[in-house]
PDB file of C-alpha atoms in Angstrom:
ATOM      1  CA  MET B 390      -8.506 -27.424  -8.834  1.00 33.00           C
ATOM      2  CA  LYS B 391      -7.838 -24.023 -10.282  1.00 44.00           C
ATOM      3  CA  ASN B 392     -10.364 -21.385 -10.333  1.00 52.00           C
ATOM      4  CA  GLN B 393     -11.168 -20.218 -13.900  1.00 62.00           C
ATOM      5  CA  ASP B 394     -10.702 -16.489 -14.651  1.00 71.00           C
ATOM      6  CA  ARG B 395     -14.416 -14.856 -14.756  1.00 81.00           C
ATOM      7  CA  ILE B 396     -14.856 -11.966 -17.188  1.00 86.00           C
ATOM      8  CA  PHE B 397     -18.415 -10.348 -16.806  1.00 90.00           C
ATOM      9  CA  VAL B 398     -19.606  -7.833 -19.704  1.00 91.00           C
ATOM     10  CA  ASN B 399     -22.557  -6.034 -19.282  1.00 90.00           C
ATOM     11  CA  PHE B 400     -23.872  -4.431 -22.624  1.00 90.00           C
ATOM     12  CA  ASP B 401     -26.473  -1.442 -22.046  1.00 90.00           C
ATOM     13  CA  LEU B 402     -28.277  -0.491 -24.953  1.00 88.00           C
ATOM     14  CA  VAL B 403     -29.592   3.147 -25.069  1.00 88.00           C
ATOM     15  CA  ASN B 404     -29.822   3.211 -29.136  1.00 77.00           C
ATOM     16  CA  LYS B 405     -32.001   0.486 -30.523  1.00 80.00           C
ATOM     17  CA  LYS B 406     -29.818   0.778 -33.805  1.00 80.00           C
ATOM     18  CA  TRP B 407     -27.202  -1.234 -31.871  1.00 80.00           C
ATOM     19  CA  ASP B 408     -29.285  -4.418 -31.963  1.00 76.00           C
ATOM     20  CA  LYS B 409     -28.890  -5.072 -35.624  1.00 74.00           C
ATOM     21  CA  LEU B 410     -24.982  -5.455 -35.180  1.00 74.00           C
ATOM     22  CA  MET B 411     -25.625  -8.586 -32.647  1.00 75.00           C
ATOM     23  CA  ALA B 412     -21.861  -8.991 -32.150  1.00 86.00           C
ATOM     24  CA  TYR B 413     -22.044  -9.756 -28.534  1.00 87.00           C
ATOM     25  CA  GLY B 414     -19.904 -12.917 -28.850  1.00 89.00           C
ATOM     26  CA  LEU B 415     -17.126 -11.461 -30.783  1.00 92.00           C
ATOM     27  CA  SER B 416     -17.185  -8.326 -28.576  1.00 93.00           C
ATOM     28  CA  TYR B 417     -16.819 -10.700 -25.512  1.00 93.00           C
ATOM     29  CA  GLN B 418     -13.707 -12.413 -27.213  1.00 94.00           C
ATOM     30  CA  ALA B 419     -11.803  -9.295 -28.062  1.00 96.00           C
ATOM     31  CA  ILE B 420     -12.433  -7.905 -24.160  1.00 95.00           C
ATOM     32  CA  ASN B 421     -11.157 -11.321 -23.118  1.00 94.00           C
ATOM     33  CA  ILE B 422      -8.043 -11.230 -25.120  1.00 94.00           C
ATOM     34  CA  THR B 423      -7.697  -7.248 -24.290  1.00 95.00           C
ATOM     35  CA  LEU B 424      -7.526  -8.102 -20.523  1.00 93.00           C
ATOM     36  CA  LYS B 425      -5.547 -11.269 -20.729  1.00 92.00           C
ATOM     37  CA  LYS B 426      -2.747  -9.227 -22.751  1.00 92.00           C
ATOM     38  CA  CYS B 427      -3.207  -6.526 -19.458  1.00 90.00           C
ATOM     39  CA  LYS B 428      -2.505  -9.558 -17.278  1.00 89.00           C
ATOM     40  CA  ILE B 429      -6.154  -8.936 -15.702  1.00 87.00           C
ATOM     41  CA  SER B 430      -8.456 -11.538 -14.757  1.00 83.00           C
ATOM     42  CA  ASN B 431     -11.601 -11.814 -12.714  1.00 86.00           C
ATOM     43  CA  SER B 432     -13.282  -8.676 -14.097  1.00 89.00           C
ATOM     44  CA  GLU B 433     -16.118  -6.845 -14.982  1.00 92.00           C
ATOM     45  CA  ILE B 434     -17.124  -4.167 -17.268  1.00 95.00           C
ATOM     46  CA  THR B 435     -20.072  -2.422 -18.880  1.00 95.00           C
ATOM     47  CA  ILE B 436     -20.293  -1.419 -22.417  1.00 95.00           C
ATOM     48  CA  ARG B 437     -22.706   1.533 -22.910  1.00 94.00           C
ATOM     49  CA  LEU B 438     -24.070   1.312 -26.426  1.00 93.00           C
ATOM     50  CA  THR B 439     -25.320   4.968 -27.091  1.00 93.00           C
ATOM     51  CA  ASP B 440     -26.403   7.568 -29.368  1.00 94.00           C
ATOM     52  CA  ASP B 441     -24.527  11.015 -30.162  1.00 94.00           C
ATOM     53  CA  GLN B 442     -26.764  13.038 -28.015  1.00 95.00           C
ATOM     54  CA  GLU B 443     -25.621  10.827 -24.742  1.00 95.00           C
ATOM     55  CA  MET B 444     -22.064  11.179 -26.232  1.00 95.00           C
ATOM     56  CA  LEU B 445     -22.036  14.674 -26.395  1.00 95.00           C
ATOM     57  CA  PHE B 446     -23.183  15.037 -22.801  1.00 96.00           C
ATOM     58  CA  PHE B 447     -20.496  13.036 -21.375  1.00 95.00           C
ATOM     59  CA  ASN B 448     -17.653  14.290 -23.629  1.00 94.00           C
ATOM     60  CA  LYS B 449     -18.641  18.222 -22.896  1.00 95.00           C
ATOM     61  CA  LYS B 450     -19.027  17.300 -19.031  1.00 95.00           C
ATOM     62  CA  TRP B 451     -15.913  15.173 -18.647  1.00 93.00           C
ATOM     63  CA  ARG B 452     -13.584  16.440 -21.330  1.00 93.00           C
ATOM     64  CA  ASN B 453     -14.918  19.740 -22.091  1.00 94.00           C
ATOM     65  CA  LYS B 454     -15.297  18.956 -25.635  1.00 94.00           C
ATOM     66  CA  ASN B 455     -18.674  20.243 -27.495  1.00 94.00           C
ATOM     67  CA  CYS B 456     -18.814  17.539 -30.022  1.00 93.00           C
ATOM     68  CA  ALA B 457     -19.916  13.689 -29.836  1.00 93.00           C
ATOM     69  CA  THR B 458     -16.792  11.400 -29.993  1.00 94.00           C
ATOM     70  CA  ASN B 459     -16.686   7.705 -30.884  1.00 95.00           C
ATOM     71  CA  VAL B 460     -15.584   6.008 -27.782  1.00 96.00           C
ATOM     72  CA  LEU B 461     -15.233   6.963 -24.103  1.00 96.00           C
ATOM     73  CA  ALA B 462     -13.613   5.200 -21.113  1.00 96.00           C
ATOM     74  CA  PHE B 463     -14.308   5.746 -17.642  1.00 94.00           C
ATOM     75  CA  PRO B 464     -11.972   3.831 -15.234  1.00 92.00           C
ATOM     76  CA  ASN B 465     -13.052   2.634 -11.800  1.00 88.00           C
ATOM     77  CA  LYS B 466     -10.685   4.382  -9.413  1.00 74.00           C
ATOM     78  CA  ASN B 467     -11.504   2.068  -6.467  1.00 69.00           C
ATOM     79  CA  LEU B 468     -10.607  -1.040  -8.532  1.00 56.00           C
ATOM     80  CA  LEU B 469     -10.831  -4.139  -6.388  1.00 49.00           C
ATOM     81  CA  LEU B 470     -14.318  -4.503  -4.802  1.00 46.00           C
ATOM     82  CA  ASP B 471     -13.368  -7.911  -3.284  1.00 47.00           C
ATOM     83  CA  GLU B 472     -10.838 -10.481  -3.536  1.00 48.00           C
ATOM     84  CA  GLN B 473     -12.633 -12.382  -6.285  1.00 52.00           C
ATOM     85  CA  GLN B 474     -13.865  -9.861  -8.600  1.00 57.00           C
ATOM     86  CA  SER B 475     -12.935  -6.256  -9.718  1.00 85.00           C
ATOM     87  CA  TYR B 476     -15.013  -3.678 -11.640  1.00 89.00           C
ATOM     88  CA  LEU B 477     -12.738  -2.083 -14.102  1.00 92.00           C
ATOM     89  CA  GLY B 478     -14.976   0.573 -15.434  1.00 94.00           C
ATOM     90  CA  ASP B 479     -17.671   1.624 -18.462  1.00 96.00           C
ATOM     91  CA  ILE B 480     -17.055   1.987 -22.101  1.00 97.00           C
ATOM     92  CA  LEU B 481     -19.123   4.159 -23.694  1.00 97.00           C
ATOM     93  CA  ILE B 482     -19.488   4.095 -27.739  1.00 95.00           C
ATOM     94  CA  SER B 483     -21.852   6.286 -29.923  1.00 95.00           C
ATOM     95  CA  TYR B 484     -23.783   4.712 -32.760  1.00 94.00           C
ATOM     96  CA  GLY B 485     -23.922   7.996 -34.809  1.00 94.00           C
ATOM     97  CA  VAL B 486     -20.197   8.506 -34.682  1.00 96.00           C
ATOM     98  CA  LEU B 487     -19.271   4.868 -35.497  1.00 95.00           C
ATOM     99  CA  LYS B 488     -21.579   4.568 -38.496  1.00 94.00           C
ATOM    100  CA  LYS B 489     -20.315   8.095 -39.933  1.00 96.00           C
ATOM    101  CA  GLU B 490     -16.707   6.672 -39.315  1.00 95.00           C
ATOM    102  CA  SER B 491     -17.084   3.324 -40.702  1.00 93.00           C
ATOM    103  CA  LEU B 492     -18.672   4.896 -43.736  1.00 93.00           C
ATOM    104  CA  LEU B 493     -15.918   7.309 -44.091  1.00 92.00           C
ATOM    105  CA  ARG B 494     -13.088   4.795 -43.637  1.00 88.00           C
ATOM    106  CA  LYS B 495     -15.123   1.933 -45.795  1.00 89.00           C
ATOM    107  CA  ILE B 496     -15.134  -0.559 -42.856  1.00 90.00           C
ATOM    108  CA  SER B 497     -17.590  -2.642 -41.269  1.00 92.00           C
ATOM    109  CA  LEU B 498     -19.660  -1.351 -38.467  1.00 93.00           C
ATOM    110  CA  THR B 499     -18.918  -4.391 -36.553  1.00 93.00           C
ATOM    111  CA  ASP B 500     -15.185  -4.244 -37.185  1.00 95.00           C
ATOM    112  CA  HIS B 501     -15.135  -0.716 -36.092  1.00 95.00           C
ATOM    113  CA  MET B 502     -17.156  -1.243 -32.925  1.00 95.00           C
ATOM    114  CA  ILE B 503     -14.873  -4.126 -31.724  1.00 96.00           C
ATOM    115  CA  HIS B 504     -12.009  -1.863 -32.335  1.00 96.00           C
ATOM    116  CA  LEU B 505     -13.470   0.987 -30.383  1.00 97.00           C
ATOM    117  CA  ILE B 506     -14.317  -1.895 -27.318  1.00 97.00           C
ATOM    118  CA  VAL B 507     -10.554  -3.071 -27.446  1.00 97.00           C
ATOM    119  CA  HIS B 508      -9.396   0.702 -27.637  1.00 97.00           C
ATOM    120  CA  GLY B 509     -11.733   1.598 -24.506  1.00 96.00           C
ATOM    121  CA  THR B 510     -10.722  -1.545 -22.535  1.00 96.00           C
ATOM    122  CA  LEU B 511      -7.115  -0.784 -22.957  1.00 96.00           C
ATOM    123  CA  HIS B 512      -7.796   2.781 -21.423  1.00 95.00           C
ATOM    124  CA  LEU B 513      -9.736   0.796 -18.257  1.00 93.00           C
ATOM    125  CA  CYS B 514      -6.505  -1.118 -18.021  1.00 91.00           C
ATOM    126  CA  GLY B 515      -4.363   2.134 -17.875  1.00 90.00           C
ATOM    127  CA  TYR B 516      -2.768   2.430 -21.282  1.00 92.00           C
ATOM    128  CA  ASP B 517      -3.589   5.856 -22.786  1.00 90.00           C
ATOM    129  CA  HIS B 518      -2.159   7.807 -25.889  1.00 90.00           C
ATOM    130  CA  ILE B 519      -1.241  11.068 -24.355  1.00 90.00           C
ATOM    131  CA  ASN B 520       2.268  10.853 -26.035  1.00 91.00           C
ATOM    132  CA  LYS B 521       3.581   9.114 -29.282  1.00 92.00           C
ATOM    133  CA  LYS B 522       5.673   6.397 -26.961  1.00 93.00           C
ATOM    134  CA  ASP B 523       2.257   5.295 -25.323  1.00 90.00           C
ATOM    135  CA  GLU B 524       0.480   5.699 -28.375  1.00 91.00           C
ATOM    136  CA  THR B 525       2.388   3.652 -30.463  1.00 93.00           C
ATOM    137  CA  LYS B 526       2.338   0.707 -27.506  1.00 93.00           C
ATOM    138  CA  MET B 527      -1.486   1.239 -27.520  1.00 94.00           C
ATOM    139  CA  ILE B 528      -1.750   0.739 -31.455  1.00 94.00           C
ATOM    140  CA  ASN B 529       0.366  -2.174 -31.589  1.00 94.00           C
ATOM    141  CA  TYR B 530      -1.534  -3.995 -28.763  1.00 95.00           C
ATOM    142  CA  GLU B 531      -4.744  -2.863 -30.503  1.00 95.00           C
ATOM    143  CA  LYS B 532      -3.349  -4.418 -34.131  1.00 95.00           C
ATOM    144  CA  ILE B 533      -2.299  -7.932 -31.941  1.00 95.00           C
ATOM    145  CA  ILE B 534      -5.588  -8.106 -30.443  1.00 96.00           C
ATOM    146  CA  LEU B 535      -7.922  -7.256 -33.297  1.00 96.00           C
ATOM    147  CA  ALA B 536      -5.855  -9.943 -35.537  1.00 96.00           C
ATOM    148  CA  LYS B 537      -6.764 -12.614 -32.794  1.00 96.00           C
ATOM    149  CA  VAL B 538     -10.205 -12.260 -33.746  1.00 95.00           C
ATOM    150  CA  GLY B 539      -9.941 -11.659 -37.427  1.00 94.00           C
ATOM    151  CA  ILE B 540     -10.234  -7.776 -37.809  1.00 94.00           C
ATOM    152  CA  LYS B 541      -7.761  -6.345 -40.373  1.00 91.00           C
ATOM    153  CA  ASP B 542      -5.411  -3.611 -39.108  1.00 88.00           C
ATOM    154  CA  PRO B 543      -7.411  -0.351 -38.680  1.00 86.00           C
ATOM    155  CA  TYR B 544      -4.369   1.759 -39.121  1.00 84.00           C
ATOM    156  CA  ILE B 545      -3.157   0.627 -42.671  1.00 79.00           C
ATOM    157  CA  LYS B 546      -5.123   3.296 -44.478  1.00 63.00           C
ATOM    158  CA  TYR B 547      -6.107   5.853 -41.872  1.00 52.00           C
ATOM    159  CA  ASN B 548      -4.226   7.029 -38.890  1.00 48.00           C
ATOM    160  CA  TYR B 549      -6.667   7.782 -36.090  1.00 48.00           C
ATOM    161  CA  SER B 550      -6.883   7.276 -32.395  1.00 47.00           C
TER     162      SER B 550
END
């Protein structure tokens, strides 16, 4: 009998405003599809749903940028915890920035949140958008994954990453 892949997603809510989104199932589905696309199984990640204040702190500390941002990903440098399970890392998403961007782009909070989760998960899997070639590859993966969970291409009207 073949062992089934096990994906664990820990949701850490810092800001109570996240409660109203209730998109945990869709988030898990998008993460699962993303990890399969990256050929990663038996993994665990944490999604920290936070606020602008905490995001500002982490963005300043780790990226030397004095502003809140929508998503940060912190890959685990010691990937393999044991032969059965690997902890990929943490993704932080700021509610205030997410809400502002959603209103500006006229997209739902849930759709934008899922996009940021996919984006962060790709970062945990080693993808980046530092150069144009890598950015194009990452955006294409995002579009494919989001389409599989029923979310429209977020890059049609706005080009953001």
